[in-house]
Amino acid sequence: MNISVKQGSLTEAECDALIVNLFEGVKHPGGGTGAVDRALDGAITRQIAEDDFAAKLGECMIVRPAGEFPARKVIVVGLGSSADFGVPQILKASASAIRRAKELKAVRVVSILHGAGIAGIAAYDCARATALGSILGVYEFKRYKTENGNHSAVETFEIVELSADKIPDISKGIDRGTTVGDAVTFARDMINEPSNVVTPSYLAETARVIAEQNGFVCKMMDRAEIEALGMGLYAAVARGSSVEPKFIELRYTHPEAKKTIALIGKGITYDTGGYSLKSTDSMVNMKDDMSGAAAVLATMKAIGAIKPRVNILMLIAATENSIGPNAIHPGDVVKSLGGKTVEINNTDAEGRLTLGDAVVYANMQRVDEIIDLATLTGACVTALGREIAGIIGSDQQLIDRLVQAGKTSGENLWQLPLHLDYKDGLKSDVADLKNAEKGGGGAIMGALFIHAFVGDTPWAHIDLANAMADKDWPLAKKGAVGAGTGTLVEYLAGYD
Ligand code: BES
Ligand code: ZN
Ligand code: ZN
């Protein structure tokens, strides 16, 4: 879908579907929607009354113009109450409207710029959210449907705006929204692919291509190298699978950078639980256990376009968590890259093992800040539900900036406490630490385990409870969400 802006009048835009909008409870539209209504001799006003159209957020009403009108159909999308209106509402309204346009088999879509009228939001933010919401809303994963039906796709999406002085800002907003949206799409595709396709080698190859396209430095390690370096926690997880693990490293540098940020994504391409085997029901979605990896890879792709003034070290300790003749047993003791010993009392708490070694590796490269993204705990899903990610860390400023970046990109992050008193729960009878504990606060315990390896480096951990949409959401169809991607891209874009 190509997204662009054109200066002109909505009433003259030739297209299959014209998207306009309406605040909740409004019976006589004004602004751009009002102009379209007048050109249609009041057809929108009449239909609002006839259909009792409330214009709740995301609700759509279709008007079919009679006679000479350049748009074949008009979609009036509800913006919800004007009191609650902001960027999140623009994202949702845009997503809902384009989904409706797709159902109507529209190929050429023209849209009003949501939010720039009486709501008075800056044109750049409106355009960014309109573009991003449209890309997220139109997304579907159909690769394995052999019968495509008469599937149609929206090819062009054009924002039409009357005032010429807004066009440059709108154009910049579209650029950013498209960069973020394309990155999220890229992450979603990778996560939606099954684990028999997306293996650690697949992630490594993806990283290599991103490096080649953007001039990043790329390094890989295989099983023998991971073991030789002494990443004993990560190697222990990888032992259960005959599929080759890959430690993946991408490095982006900017000549004016003042700091280096490590982005670490959990890359378990399938989590069976190991000998602490998951039940069928809890295992079924576990191809999504590389969502953190997908987010950091997708972010690197976007970084190539945005080129922020910061250095980035992206790391993924990719492996399957499986069962096999060499797999670890609950009770085994292994040694981490830094030398700390860990009793693995639960092989299903594997993410923190791979991340423990990865953060030590990051610190060895002298980074100034560590952000890790991981589908780490079911407990985070229990605490926050499926639509909110947990964020825990040692640096409040970093956490605040990530939460804000989430708001910009339509992602919900909620801070959980790094309650250091709980650290005692990770004490082992036989080793320095154990990897799991049965008490409550599972999301905090997982974070505390990683924290034991982070040291003093400012750090934030995002527990991606929102990796998979369990049903169709306003901004994501049932399936992979690409969670964390938008947050990271917007956060890093702040280094401009
Ligand atoms: N990948 C899972 C966490 C998960 C489960 C995320 C369900 C999203 C939905 C992780 O590796 C895991 O199994 N964690 C265990 C930790 C426990 C054994 C301490 C969990 O959450 O049960
Ligand atoms: Zn697990
Ligand atoms: Zn896992």
Coordinates of N, CA, C and O in Angstrom, one line a residue, residues 43-189:
A43 N -26.4 14.3 1.9 CA -26.6 12.8 2.0 C -26.1 12.2 3.3 O -26.6 11.3 3.9
I44 N -24.9 12.8 3.8 CA -24.3 12.3 5.0 C -25.2 12.6 6.2 O -25.6 11.8 7.0
T45 N -25.6 13.9 6.3 CA -26.5 14.3 7.3 C -27.8 13.5 7.4 O -28.2 13.1 8.4
R46 N -28.3 13.3 6.2 CA -29.6 12.5 6.1 C -29.4 11.1 6.7 O -30.1 10.5 7.5
Q47 N -28.2 10.5 6.2 CA -28.0 9.1 6.6 C -27.7 8.9 8.1 O -28.0 7.9 8.7
I48 N -27.0 10.0 8.7 CA -26.7 10.0 10.1 C -28.1 9.8 10.9 O -28.2 9.0 11.8
A49 N -29.0 10.6 10.4 CA -30.4 10.6 11.1 C -31.1 9.2 10.8 O -31.6 8.6 11.8
E50 N -31.0 8.8 9.6 CA -31.8 7.6 9.2 C -31.2 6.3 9.9 O -31.9 5.5 10.5
D51 N -29.8 6.2 9.9 CA -29.2 5.1 10.5 C -29.0 5.2 12.0 O -28.5 4.3 12.7
D52 N -29.3 6.4 12.5 CA -29.0 6.7 13.9 C -27.5 6.4 14.2 O -27.2 5.8 15.2
F53 N -26.7 6.9 13.3 CA -25.2 6.7 13.4 C -24.6 7.5 14.6 O -24.7 8.7 14.6
A54 N -24.1 6.7 15.6 CA -23.6 7.4 16.8 C -22.1 7.9 16.6 O -21.7 8.7 17.4
A55 N -21.4 7.4 15.7 CA -20.0 7.7 15.5 C -19.1 7.4 16.7 O -18.2 8.1 17.0
K56 N -19.4 6.2 17.2 CA -18.5 5.7 18.3 C -17.1 5.4 17.6 O -17.1 5.2 16.4
L57 N -16.1 5.4 18.5 CA -14.7 5.3 17.9 C -14.6 4.0 17.0 O -14.9 2.9 17.5
G58 N -14.3 4.2 15.8 CA -14.1 3.1 14.9 C -15.3 2.6 14.2 O -15.2 1.8 13.2
E59 N -16.5 3.1 14.6 CA -17.7 2.7 13.9 C -17.8 3.3 12.5 O -17.4 4.5 12.3
C60 N -18.2 2.5 11.5 CA -18.2 3.1 10.1 C -19.6 3.1 9.5 O -20.4 2.2 9.8
M61 N -19.9 4.1 8.8 CA -21.1 4.2 8.0 C -20.8 4.4 6.6 O -19.9 5.3 6.2
I62 N -21.4 3.7 5.7 CA -21.1 3.8 4.3 C -22.2 4.6 3.5 O -23.4 4.3 3.7
V63 N -21.7 5.6 2.8 CA -22.7 6.4 2.0 C -22.3 6.2 0.6 O -21.2 6.2 0.2
R64 N -23.4 5.8 -0.2 CA -23.1 5.6 -1.6 C -23.6 6.8 -2.4 O -24.8 7.0 -2.5
P65 N -22.7 7.6 -3.0 CA -23.1 8.8 -3.6 C -24.0 8.5 -4.8 O -23.7 7.6 -5.6
A66 N -25.1 9.3 -5.0 CA -25.9 9.2 -6.2 C -25.4 10.2 -7.2 O -24.9 11.3 -6.8
G67 N -25.5 9.9 -8.4 CA -25.1 10.9 -9.5 C -23.6 11.1 -9.6 O -22.8 10.2 -9.3
E68 N -23.2 12.3 -10.0 CA -21.8 12.6 -10.3 C -21.1 12.9 -9.0 O -21.2 14.0 -8.4
F69 N -20.3 12.0 -8.6 CA -19.3 12.3 -7.5 C -18.1 11.5 -7.7 O -18.2 10.3 -8.0
P70 N -16.9 12.1 -7.6 CA -15.7 11.3 -8.0 C -15.4 10.1 -7.1 O -14.7 9.2 -7.6
A71 N -15.9 10.1 -5.9 CA -15.6 8.9 -5.0 C -16.8 7.9 -5.2 O -17.9 8.3 -5.1
R72 N -16.5 6.6 -5.3 CA -17.6 5.7 -5.5 C -18.3 5.4 -4.2 O -19.5 5.1 -4.2
K73 N -17.6 5.4 -3.1 CA -18.2 5.2 -1.8 C -17.6 6.1 -0.8 O -16.4 6.5 -0.9
V74 N -18.3 6.5 0.2 CA -17.8 7.4 1.2 C -17.9 6.6 2.5 O -19.0 6.1 2.8
I75 N -16.8 6.5 3.2 CA -16.8 5.8 4.6 C -16.7 6.9 5.6 O -15.7 7.7 5.6
V76 N -17.7 7.0 6.4 CA -17.7 8.0 7.6 C -17.3 7.2 8.8 O -18.0 6.3 9.2
V77 N -16.1 7.5 9.3 CA -15.6 6.7 10.5 C -15.8 7.6 11.8 O -15.5 8.8 11.8
G78 N -16.3 6.9 12.8 CA -16.5 7.6 14.1 C -15.2 7.8 14.8 O -14.3 6.9 14.8
L79 N -15.1 9.0 15.4 CA -13.8 9.3 16.1 C -14.1 9.2 17.6 O -13.2 9.4 18.4
G80 N -15.3 8.8 18.0 CA -15.6 8.7 19.5 C -15.8 10.1 20.0 O -15.9 11.1 19.3
S81 N -15.8 10.2 21.3 CA -16.1 11.5 22.0 C -14.9 12.4 21.8 O -13.8 12.1 21.9
S82 N -15.3 13.7 21.5 CA -14.2 14.7 21.3 C -13.4 14.9 22.6 O -12.2 15.3 22.5
A83 N -14.0 14.7 23.8 CA -13.3 14.9 25.0 C -12.1 13.9 25.2 O -11.1 14.2 25.8
D84 N -12.3 12.6 24.6 CA -11.2 11.6 24.8 C -10.3 11.6 23.6 O -9.4 10.7 23.5
F85 N -10.4 12.5 22.7 CA -9.7 12.4 21.4 C -8.2 12.7 21.5 O -7.7 13.6 22.2
G86 N -7.4 11.9 20.8 CA -5.9 12.0 20.7 C -5.3 11.1 19.8 O -6.1 10.4 19.0
V87 N -4.0 10.9 19.8 CA -3.3 10.1 18.8 C -3.8 8.6 18.9 O -4.1 8.0 17.8
P88 N -4.1 8.0 20.0 CA -4.6 6.6 20.1 C -5.9 6.5 19.3 O -6.1 5.5 18.7
Q89 N -6.7 7.5 19.4 CA -8.0 7.5 18.7 C -7.8 7.6 17.2 O -8.5 7.0 16.4
I90 N -6.9 8.4 16.8 CA -6.6 8.5 15.3 C -6.1 7.1 14.8 O -6.6 6.7 13.7
L91 N -5.2 6.5 15.5 CA -4.7 5.2 15.1 C -5.9 4.2 14.9 O -6.0 3.5 13.9
K92 N -6.8 4.2 15.9 CA -7.9 3.2 15.9 C -8.9 3.5 14.8 O -9.4 2.6 14.1
A93 N -9.2 4.8 14.6 CA -10.2 5.2 13.6 C -9.6 4.9 12.2 O -10.3 4.4 11.3
S94 N -8.4 5.2 12.0 CA -7.7 4.9 10.7 C -7.7 3.4 10.4 O -8.0 3.0 9.2
A95 N -7.4 2.6 11.4 CA -7.3 1.2 11.2 C -8.7 0.6 10.8 O -8.9 -0.2 9.9
S96 N -9.7 1.1 11.5 CA -11.1 0.6 11.3 C -11.6 1.0 9.9 O -12.2 0.2 9.2
A97 N -11.3 2.3 9.5 CA -11.8 2.7 8.2 C -11.2 2.0 7.1 O -11.8 1.6 6.1
I98 N -9.9 1.7 7.2 CA -9.2 1.1 6.0 C -9.6 -0.4 5.9 O -9.7 -1.0 4.9
R99 N -9.9 -1.0 7.1 CA -10.4 -2.4 7.1 C -11.8 -2.4 6.4 O -12.0 -3.3 5.6
R100 N -12.6 -1.4 6.6 CA -13.9 -1.3 5.9 C -13.7 -1.1 4.4 O -14.4 -1.7 3.6
A101 N -12.7 -0.3 4.1 CA -12.4 0.0 2.7 C -12.0 -1.3 2.0 O -12.4 -1.6 0.8
K102 N -11.2 -2.1 2.7 CA -10.7 -3.4 2.1 C -11.9 -4.3 1.9 O -12.0 -5.0 0.9
E103 N -12.8 -4.4 2.9 CA -14.0 -5.2 2.8 C -14.8 -4.8 1.5 O -15.4 -5.6 0.9
L104 N -14.8 -3.5 1.3 CA -15.5 -3.0 0.1 C -14.8 -3.2 -1.2 O -15.2 -2.7 -2.2
K105 N -13.6 -3.8 -1.1 CA -12.7 -4.1 -2.2 C -12.2 -2.8 -2.9 O -12.0 -2.8 -4.1
A106 N -12.0 -1.8 -2.1 CA -11.5 -0.6 -2.6 C -10.0 -0.8 -2.9 O -9.3 -1.4 -2.1
V107 N -9.5 -0.3 -4.1 CA -8.1 -0.3 -4.4 C -7.5 1.0 -4.2 O -6.4 1.2 -3.7
R108 N -8.2 2.1 -4.6 CA -7.7 3.5 -4.4 C -8.5 4.1 -3.3 O -9.7 4.3 -3.4
V109 N -7.8 4.4 -2.3 CA -8.5 5.0 -1.1 C -7.9 6.5 -0.9 O -6.7 6.7 -1.0
V110 N -8.9 7.4 -0.6 CA -8.5 8.8 -0.3 C -9.0 9.0 1.1 O -10.1 8.6 1.5
S111 N -8.2 9.7 1.9 CA -8.7 10.0 3.3 C -8.5 11.4 3.7 O -7.5 12.1 3.3
I112 N -9.4 11.8 4.6 CA -9.2 13.1 5.3 C -8.0 12.9 6.3 O -7.7 11.8 6.7
L113 N -7.4 14.0 6.7 CA -6.4 13.9 7.8 C -7.1 14.0 9.1 O -7.7 15.0 9.5
H114 N -7.2 12.8 9.8 CA -7.9 12.8 11.1 C -7.2 13.6 12.1 O -6.0 13.6 12.3
G115 N -8.0 14.4 12.8 CA -7.5 15.1 14.0 C -7.0 16.5 13.8 O -6.8 17.2 14.8
A116 N -6.7 16.9 12.6 CA -6.1 18.2 12.4 C -7.2 19.4 12.3 O -6.8 20.5 12.4
G117 N -8.4 19.0 12.3 CA -9.5 20.0 12.3 C -9.7 20.7 13.6 O -8.8 21.2 14.2
I118 N -10.9 20.6 14.1 CA -11.2 21.2 15.4 C -10.5 20.6 16.6 O -10.3 21.3 17.6
A119 N -10.0 19.4 16.4 CA -9.2 18.8 17.5 C -7.9 19.5 17.7 O -7.3 19.5 18.8
G120 N -7.4 20.1 16.6 CA -6.2 20.9 16.7 C -4.9 20.2 17.0 O -4.0 20.8 17.5
I121 N -4.8 18.9 16.7 CA -3.6 18.2 16.9 C -2.6 18.5 15.7 O -3.1 18.7 14.6
A122 N -1.3 18.6 16.0 CA -0.3 19.0 15.0 C -0.4 18.1 13.8 O -0.6 16.8 13.9
A123 N -0.3 18.7 12.6 CA -0.5 17.9 11.4 C 0.4 16.8 11.2 O 0.1 15.7 10.8
Y124 N 1.7 17.0 11.7 CA 2.6 15.9 11.7 C 2.1 14.7 12.4 O 2.2 13.5 11.9
D125 N 1.7 14.9 13.7 CA 1.2 13.7 14.5 C 0.0 13.1 13.9 O -0.2 11.9 13.9
C126 N -0.9 13.9 13.3 CA -2.1 13.4 12.7 C -1.8 12.5 11.5 O -2.3 11.4 11.4
A127 N -0.8 13.0 10.7 CA -0.5 12.2 9.5 C 0.3 10.9 9.9 O 0.1 9.9 9.3
R128 N 1.2 11.0 10.9 CA 1.9 9.9 11.4 C 0.9 8.8 11.9 O 1.0 7.6 11.5
A129 N -0.1 9.2 12.7 CA -1.0 8.3 13.2 C -2.0 7.7 12.2 O -2.4 6.5 12.2
T130 N -2.4 8.6 11.2 CA -3.3 8.1 10.1 C -2.5 7.1 9.3 O -3.1 6.0 9.0
A131 N -1.3 7.3 9.0 CA -0.5 6.3 8.2 C -0.3 5.0 8.9 O -0.5 3.9 8.4
L132 N 0.2 5.2 10.2 CA 0.5 4.0 11.0 C -0.8 3.2 11.2 O -0.8 1.9 11.0
G133 N -1.8 3.8 11.6 CA -3.1 3.1 11.9 C -3.6 2.4 10.7 O -4.1 1.3 10.8
S134 N -3.4 3.0 9.5 CA -3.9 2.4 8.3 C -3.1 1.1 7.9 O -3.6 0.1 7.5
I135 N -1.8 1.2 8.1 CA -0.9 0.1 7.9 C -1.2 -1.1 8.8 O -1.3 -2.2 8.4
L136 N -1.4 -0.7 10.1 CA -1.7 -1.8 11.1 C -3.0 -2.4 10.9 O -3.2 -3.6 11.0
G137 N -4.0 -1.6 10.5 CA -5.4 -2.0 10.3 C -5.5 -2.9 9.1 O -6.3 -3.9 9.1
V138 N -4.7 -2.7 8.0 CA -4.9 -3.4 6.8 C -4.2 -4.8 6.8 O -4.4 -5.7 6.0
Y139 N -3.3 -5.0 7.9 CA -2.5 -6.2 7.9 C -3.3 -7.5 8.1 O -4.2 -7.6 8.9
E140 N -2.9 -8.5 7.3 CA -3.4 -9.8 7.5 C -2.3 -10.8 7.1 O -1.4 -10.5 6.2
F141 N -2.3 -12.0 7.7 CA -1.3 -13.0 7.3 C -2.0 -14.1 6.6 O -2.7 -14.9 7.2
K142 N -1.8 -14.2 5.3 CA -2.5 -15.1 4.5 C -1.6 -16.1 3.7 O -2.1 -16.8 2.8
R143 N -0.3 -16.1 4.0 CA 0.7 -16.8 3.2 C 0.3 -18.3 3.0 O 0.6 -18.8 2.0
Y144 N -0.3 -18.9 4.0 CA -0.6 -20.3 3.9 C -2.0 -20.7 3.5 O -2.4 -21.8 3.6
K145 N -2.8 -19.7 3.1 CA -4.1 -19.9 2.6 C -4.0 -20.2 1.1 O -3.7 -19.2 0.3
T146 N -4.2 -21.4 0.7 CA -4.0 -21.7 -0.8 C -5.1 -21.2 -1.6 O -5.0 -20.8 -2.7
E147 N -6.3 -21.1 -1.0 CA -7.5 -20.5 -1.7 C -7.6 -19.1 -1.3 O -8.0 -18.8 -0.1
N148 N -7.3 -18.2 -2.2 CA -7.3 -16.8 -1.9 C -8.6 -16.1 -2.0 O -8.7 -14.9 -1.6
G149 N -9.6 -16.8 -2.6 CA -10.9 -16.1 -2.9 C -10.6 -15.0 -3.8 O -9.7 -15.0 -4.6
N150 N -11.5 -14.0 -3.8 CA -11.2 -12.9 -4.7 C -10.7 -11.7 -3.8 O -11.2 -10.7 -3.7
H151 N -9.6 -12.1 -3.2 CA -8.9 -11.2 -2.3 C -8.4 -10.0 -3.0 O -7.7 -10.0 -4.0
S152 N -8.7 -8.8 -2.4 CA -8.2 -7.6 -3.0 C -7.4 -6.8 -2.0 O -7.6 -7.0 -0.8
A153 N -6.5 -6.0 -2.5 CA -5.7 -5.2 -1.6 C -5.8 -3.7 -1.9 O -6.0 -3.3 -3.1
V154 N -5.7 -2.9 -0.9 CA -5.7 -1.5 -1.1 C -4.3 -1.1 -1.7 O -3.3 -1.5 -1.1
E155 N -4.3 -0.5 -2.8 CA -3.0 -0.2 -3.4 C -2.5 1.2 -3.1 O -1.3 1.4 -2.8
T156 N -3.4 2.2 -3.2 CA -2.9 3.5 -2.8 C -3.8 4.1 -1.8 O -5.0 3.9 -1.7
F157 N -3.2 4.8 -0.9 CA -3.9 5.5 0.2 C -3.4 7.0 0.2 O -2.2 7.2 0.4
E158 N -4.3 7.9 -0.1 CA -3.8 9.3 -0.3 C -4.5 10.2 0.7 O -5.8 10.2 0.7
I159 N -3.8 10.9 1.5 CA -4.4 11.9 2.3 C -4.5 13.2 1.5 O -3.6 13.6 0.9
V160 N -5.7 13.7 1.5 CA -6.0 14.9 0.8 C -6.2 16.1 1.7 O -7.1 16.0 2.6
E161 N -5.5 17.1 1.6 CA -5.5 18.3 2.5 C -5.6 19.6 1.7 O -4.9 19.8 0.8
L162 N -6.5 20.4 2.2 CA -6.8 21.7 1.5 C -5.6 22.7 1.7 O -5.2 23.3 0.7
S163 N -5.1 22.8 2.9 CA -4.2 23.9 3.2 C -2.8 23.5 2.8 O -2.2 22.6 3.4
A164 N -2.2 24.3 1.9 CA -0.9 24.0 1.3 C 0.2 24.0 2.4 O 1.2 23.2 2.3
D165 N 0.1 24.9 3.3 CA 1.2 25.0 4.3 C 1.3 23.8 5.2 O 2.3 23.7 5.9
K166 N 0.3 23.0 5.3 CA 0.4 21.8 6.1 C 1.1 20.6 5.4 O 1.5 19.6 6.1
I167 N 1.2 20.7 4.1 CA 1.7 19.5 3.3 C 3.1 19.0 3.7 O 3.2 17.8 3.9
P168 N 4.1 19.9 3.9 CA 5.4 19.4 4.3 C 5.3 18.6 5.6 O 5.9 17.5 5.7
D169 N 4.6 19.1 6.6 CA 4.5 18.3 7.9 C 3.7 17.0 7.7 O 4.1 16.0 8.3
I170 N 2.7 17.1 6.9 CA 2.0 15.8 6.7 C 2.9 14.8 6.0 O 2.9 13.6 6.3
S171 N 3.7 15.3 5.1 CA 4.5 14.4 4.3 C 5.6 13.7 5.3 O 5.8 12.5 5.2
K172 N 6.1 14.5 6.2 CA 7.0 14.0 7.2 C 6.4 13.0 8.1 O 6.9 11.9 8.5
G173 N 5.1 13.3 8.5 CA 4.4 12.4 9.4 C 4.1 11.1 8.7 O 4.2 10.0 9.3
I174 N 3.7 11.1 7.4 CA 3.5 9.9 6.6 C 4.8 9.1 6.6 O 4.8 7.9 6.8
D175 N 5.9 9.7 6.4 CA 7.2 9.0 6.3 C 7.4 8.2 7.6 O 7.8 7.1 7.6
R176 N 7.3 8.9 8.8 CA 7.5 8.2 10.0 C 6.5 7.1 10.3 O 6.9 6.0 10.6
G177 N 5.2 7.4 10.0 CA 4.2 6.4 10.2 C 4.4 5.2 9.4 O 4.2 4.1 9.8
T178 N 4.9 5.4 8.1 CA 5.1 4.3 7.2 C 6.3 3.5 7.7 O 6.3 2.3 7.6
T179 N 7.4 4.2 8.1 CA 8.6 3.5 8.6 C 8.2 2.6 9.8 O 8.6 1.4 9.8
V180 N 7.5 3.1 10.8 CA 7.1 2.3 11.9 C 6.1 1.2 11.5 O 6.3 0.0 11.9
G181 N 5.1 1.5 10.7 CA 4.2 0.5 10.2 C 4.8 -0.6 9.4 O 4.5 -1.8 9.7
D182 N 5.7 -0.3 8.6 CA 6.4 -1.3 7.8 C 7.3 -2.2 8.7 O 7.3 -3.4 8.5
A183 N 7.9 -1.6 9.8 CA 8.7 -2.4 10.7 C 7.7 -3.4 11.5 O 8.1 -4.5 11.6
V184 N 6.6 -2.9 11.9 CA 5.7 -3.7 12.7 C 5.2 -4.9 11.8 O 5.1 -6.0 12.2
T185 N 4.9 -4.5 10.5 CA 4.4 -5.5 9.6 C 5.5 -6.6 9.4 O 5.2 -7.8 9.4
F186 N 6.7 -6.2 9.3 CA 7.9 -7.1 9.1 C 8.0 -8.0 10.3 O 8.1 -9.3 10.2
A187 N 7.8 -7.5 11.5 CA 7.8 -8.3 12.8 C 6.7 -9.3 12.8 O 6.8 -10.4 13.1
R188 N 5.5 -8.8 12.5 CA 4.3 -9.6 12.5 C 4.5 -10.8 11.6 O 4.1 -12.0 11.9
D189 N 5.0 -10.6 10.4 CA 5.2 -11.7 9.4 C 6.1 -12.7 10.0 O 5.8 -13.9 9.8

